[in-house]
XYZ file of C-alpha atoms in Angstrom:
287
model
C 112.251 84.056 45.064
C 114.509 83.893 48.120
C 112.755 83.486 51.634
C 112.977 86.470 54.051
C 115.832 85.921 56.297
C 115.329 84.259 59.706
C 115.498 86.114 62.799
C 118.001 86.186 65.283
C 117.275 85.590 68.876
C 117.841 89.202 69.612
C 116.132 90.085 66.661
C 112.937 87.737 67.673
C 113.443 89.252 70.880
C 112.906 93.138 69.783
C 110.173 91.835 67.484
C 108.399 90.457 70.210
C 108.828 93.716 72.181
C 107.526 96.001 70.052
C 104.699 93.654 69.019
C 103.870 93.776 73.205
C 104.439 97.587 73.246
C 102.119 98.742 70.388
C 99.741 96.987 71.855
C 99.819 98.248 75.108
C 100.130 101.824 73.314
C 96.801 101.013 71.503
C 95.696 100.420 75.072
C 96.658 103.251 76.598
C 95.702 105.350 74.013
C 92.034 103.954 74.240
C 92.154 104.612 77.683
C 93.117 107.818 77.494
C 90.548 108.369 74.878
C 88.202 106.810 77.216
C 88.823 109.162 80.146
C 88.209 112.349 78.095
C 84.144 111.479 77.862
C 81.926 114.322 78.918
C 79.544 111.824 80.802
C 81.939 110.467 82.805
C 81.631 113.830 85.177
C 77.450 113.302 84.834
C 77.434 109.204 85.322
C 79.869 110.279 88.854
C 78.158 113.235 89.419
C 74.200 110.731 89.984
C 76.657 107.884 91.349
C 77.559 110.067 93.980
C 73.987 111.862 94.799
C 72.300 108.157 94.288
C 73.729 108.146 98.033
C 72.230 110.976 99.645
C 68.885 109.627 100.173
C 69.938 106.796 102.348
C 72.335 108.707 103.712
C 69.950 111.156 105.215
C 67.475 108.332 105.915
C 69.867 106.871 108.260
C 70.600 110.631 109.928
C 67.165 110.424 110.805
C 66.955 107.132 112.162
C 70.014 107.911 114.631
C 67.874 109.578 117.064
C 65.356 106.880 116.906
C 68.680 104.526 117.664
C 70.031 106.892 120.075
C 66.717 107.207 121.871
C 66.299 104.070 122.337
C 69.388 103.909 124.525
C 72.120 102.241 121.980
C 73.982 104.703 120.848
C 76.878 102.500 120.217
C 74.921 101.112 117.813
C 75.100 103.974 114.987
C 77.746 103.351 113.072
C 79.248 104.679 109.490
C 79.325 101.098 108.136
C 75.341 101.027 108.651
C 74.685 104.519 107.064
C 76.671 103.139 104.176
C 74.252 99.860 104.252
C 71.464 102.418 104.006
C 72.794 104.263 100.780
C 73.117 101.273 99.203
C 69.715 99.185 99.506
C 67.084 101.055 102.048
C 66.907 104.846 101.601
C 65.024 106.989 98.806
C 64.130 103.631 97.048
C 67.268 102.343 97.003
C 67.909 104.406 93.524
C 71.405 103.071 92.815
C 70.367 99.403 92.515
C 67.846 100.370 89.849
C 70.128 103.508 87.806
C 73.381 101.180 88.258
C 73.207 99.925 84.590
C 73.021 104.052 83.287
C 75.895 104.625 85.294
C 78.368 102.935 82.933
C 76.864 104.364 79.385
C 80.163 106.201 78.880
C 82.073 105.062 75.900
C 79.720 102.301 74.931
C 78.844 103.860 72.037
C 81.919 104.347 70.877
C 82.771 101.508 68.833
C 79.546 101.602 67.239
C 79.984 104.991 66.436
C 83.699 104.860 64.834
C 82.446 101.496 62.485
C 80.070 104.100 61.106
C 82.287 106.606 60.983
C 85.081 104.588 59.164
C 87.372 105.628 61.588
C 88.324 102.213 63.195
C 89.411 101.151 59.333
C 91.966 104.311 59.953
C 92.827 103.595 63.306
C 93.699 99.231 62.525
C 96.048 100.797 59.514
C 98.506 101.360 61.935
C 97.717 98.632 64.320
C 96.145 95.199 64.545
C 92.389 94.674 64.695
C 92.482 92.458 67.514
C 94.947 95.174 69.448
C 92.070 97.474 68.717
C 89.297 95.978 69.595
C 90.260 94.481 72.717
C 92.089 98.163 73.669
C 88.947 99.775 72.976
C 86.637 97.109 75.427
C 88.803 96.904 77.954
C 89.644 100.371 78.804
C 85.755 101.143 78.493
C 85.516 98.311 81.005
C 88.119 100.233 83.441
C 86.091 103.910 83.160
C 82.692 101.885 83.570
C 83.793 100.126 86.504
C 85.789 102.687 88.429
C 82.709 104.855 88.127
C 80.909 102.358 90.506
C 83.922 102.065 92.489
C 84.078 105.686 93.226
C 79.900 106.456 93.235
C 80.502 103.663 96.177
C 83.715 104.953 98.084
C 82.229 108.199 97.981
C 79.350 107.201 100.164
C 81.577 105.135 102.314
C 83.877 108.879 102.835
C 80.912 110.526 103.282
C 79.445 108.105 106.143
C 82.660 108.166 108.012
C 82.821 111.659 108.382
C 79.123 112.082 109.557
C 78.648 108.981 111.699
C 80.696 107.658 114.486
C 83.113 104.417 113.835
C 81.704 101.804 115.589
C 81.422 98.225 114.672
C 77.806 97.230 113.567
C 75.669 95.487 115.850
C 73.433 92.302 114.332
C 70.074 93.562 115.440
C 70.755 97.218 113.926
C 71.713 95.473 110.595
C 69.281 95.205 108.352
C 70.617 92.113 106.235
C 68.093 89.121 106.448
C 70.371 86.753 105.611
C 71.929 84.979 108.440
C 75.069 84.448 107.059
C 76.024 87.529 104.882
C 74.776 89.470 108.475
C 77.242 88.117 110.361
C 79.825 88.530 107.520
C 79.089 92.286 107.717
C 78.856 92.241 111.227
C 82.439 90.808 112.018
C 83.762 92.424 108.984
C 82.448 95.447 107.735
C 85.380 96.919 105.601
C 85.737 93.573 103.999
C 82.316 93.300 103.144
C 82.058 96.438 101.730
C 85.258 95.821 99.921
C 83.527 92.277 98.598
C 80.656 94.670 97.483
C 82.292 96.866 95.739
C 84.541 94.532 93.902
C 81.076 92.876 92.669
C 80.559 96.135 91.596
C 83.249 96.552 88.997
C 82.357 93.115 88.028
C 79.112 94.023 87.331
C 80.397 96.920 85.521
C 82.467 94.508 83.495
C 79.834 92.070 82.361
C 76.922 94.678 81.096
C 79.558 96.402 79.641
C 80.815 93.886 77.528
C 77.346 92.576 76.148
C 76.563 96.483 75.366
C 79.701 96.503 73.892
C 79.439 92.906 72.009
C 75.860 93.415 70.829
C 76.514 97.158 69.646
C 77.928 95.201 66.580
C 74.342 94.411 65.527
C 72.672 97.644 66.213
C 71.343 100.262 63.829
C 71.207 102.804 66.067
C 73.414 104.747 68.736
C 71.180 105.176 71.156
C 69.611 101.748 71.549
C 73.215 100.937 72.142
C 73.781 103.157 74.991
C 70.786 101.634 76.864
C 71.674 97.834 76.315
C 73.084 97.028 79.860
C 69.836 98.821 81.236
C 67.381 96.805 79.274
C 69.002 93.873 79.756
C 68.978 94.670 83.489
C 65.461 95.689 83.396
C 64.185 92.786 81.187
C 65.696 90.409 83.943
C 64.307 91.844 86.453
C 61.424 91.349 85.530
C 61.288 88.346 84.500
C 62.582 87.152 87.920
C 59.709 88.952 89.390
C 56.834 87.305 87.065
C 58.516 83.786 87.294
C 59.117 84.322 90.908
C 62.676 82.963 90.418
C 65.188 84.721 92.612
C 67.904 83.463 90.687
C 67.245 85.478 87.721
C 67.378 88.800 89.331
C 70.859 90.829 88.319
C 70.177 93.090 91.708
C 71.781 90.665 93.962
C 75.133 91.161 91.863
C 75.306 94.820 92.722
C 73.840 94.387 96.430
C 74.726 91.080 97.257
C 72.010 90.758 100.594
C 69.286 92.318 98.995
C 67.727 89.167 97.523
C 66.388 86.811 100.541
C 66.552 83.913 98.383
C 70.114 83.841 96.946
C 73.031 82.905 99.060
C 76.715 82.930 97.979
C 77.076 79.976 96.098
C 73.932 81.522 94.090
C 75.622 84.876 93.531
C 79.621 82.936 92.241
C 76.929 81.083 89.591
C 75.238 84.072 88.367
C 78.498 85.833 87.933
C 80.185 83.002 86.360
C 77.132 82.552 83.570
C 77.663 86.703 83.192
C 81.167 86.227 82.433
C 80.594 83.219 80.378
C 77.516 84.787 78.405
C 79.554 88.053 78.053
C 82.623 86.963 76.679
C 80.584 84.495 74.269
C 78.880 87.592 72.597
C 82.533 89.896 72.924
C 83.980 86.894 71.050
C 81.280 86.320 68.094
C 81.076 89.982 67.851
C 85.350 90.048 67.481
C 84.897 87.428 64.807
C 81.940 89.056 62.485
C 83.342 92.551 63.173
C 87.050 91.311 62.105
C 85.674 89.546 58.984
C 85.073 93.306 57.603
C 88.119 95.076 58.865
């Protein structure tokens, strides 16, 4: 039998090309896929109204700050300080993990279905796979990023622009006060990049451990249980470090300090892209 003929440079060249391109098609088509999910609207919809109640607490505290004969010190950055960790409960930091349900489900639910055994016919598995996480990592993550920003648009246009003031802020933390203090913007863009971060790390273990779950709607809630489950634990071991809340508000533990919150994020990634990866290698073994 006579071997294949070898390619020529220009024809490794367009191989290589279109092997590139069809997977970024996958990609976009999982994205685009992605975008089209009913509770996208609903997760935005309680990201965005998770804000009002500190929002409002804040309004209520400016005459108290006003009154008191600092009125320089009410400022938009503050209100949006409120929203995030001391009005109405400080509801985001417990719903976060809801917020990014959409699409998790959705690999579970096209194994089942048989339809990712259609789909890989005219791709690779690993194309889809890895199309399918990533761009549910993007439509988890930019929900956060928006639920955020929206706040932040929100504050400015209620509450004048000035800088905060350290004994307004309510940030025990020495350091990360003055960070916020000197740099509001920047801390709030640190946040919020922690944010989709966070996003991207309870994603991916819903997503990885969906591959060993019977049922759709256990799979939904995995980020939230996990979340839950740590939280608690941190609470009855009265180890800070365990806590996942300081990765979406960064001050809100008193015990954990920067170096603490790069660690924790760096065993998420780490413990996330373990289970992605084990669940790749079962899931590809019956593709």
């Amino acid at each position: 039998m006579k071997s294949p003929p070898k390619l020529t440079h220009g024809g490794r060249f367009f191989y290589n090309f279109m092997s590139v391109w069809g997977k970024v098609d996958m990609f976009l088509y999982e994205l685009k896929l992605a975008t089209k999910n009913k509770l996208i609207l609903l997760c935005l919809i309680i990201g965005v109204a998770l804000g009002i109640p500190g929002i409002l607490s804040y309004r209520s505290d400016v005459t108290f700050i006003t009154g008191s004969g600092a009125p320089e010190a009410v400022s938009c950055y503050q209100a949006w300080l409120y929203a995030l960790s001391l009005g109405g409960a400080s509801l985001y930091k417990i719903i976060a993990p809801l917020l990014i349900i959409p699409n998790l489900d959705s690999f579970f639910v096209e194994r089942k279905n048989g339809y990712s055994n259609f789909v890989i016919t005219r791709s690779n598995y690993k194309a889809y796979f890895f199309s399918k996480l990533f761009s549910g990592i993007i439509v988890s993550g930019a929900i956060l990023i928006v639920s955020l920003l929206s706040w932040l648009a929100v504050c400015i246009v209620m509450f004048p622009h000035n800088m905060p003031i350290d004994t307004y802020t309510y940030i025990s933390d020495e350091e990360l006060r003055h960070f916020f203090v000197n740099g509001p913007i920047i801390y709030i863009a640190v946040v919020i990049a922690l944010n989709f971060l966070f996003a991207a790390i309870f994603y991916s273990l819903g997503f990885g451990l969906s591959y060993f779950c019977k049922n759709r709607y256990i799979v939904m809630i995995i980020p939230f249980l996990i979340y839950l489950a740590l939280t608690m634990l941190a609470s009855i071991l009265n180890w800070a470090m365990l806590s996942p809340v300081s990765m979406v508000a960064p001050h809100d533990i008193v015990e954990i300090f920067w170096d603490g919150i790069i660690i924790k994020y760096i065993i998420g990634i780490s413990i996330s892209a373990i289970v992605v990866l084990y669940s790749f290698v079962k899931s590809s073994r019956e593709a």
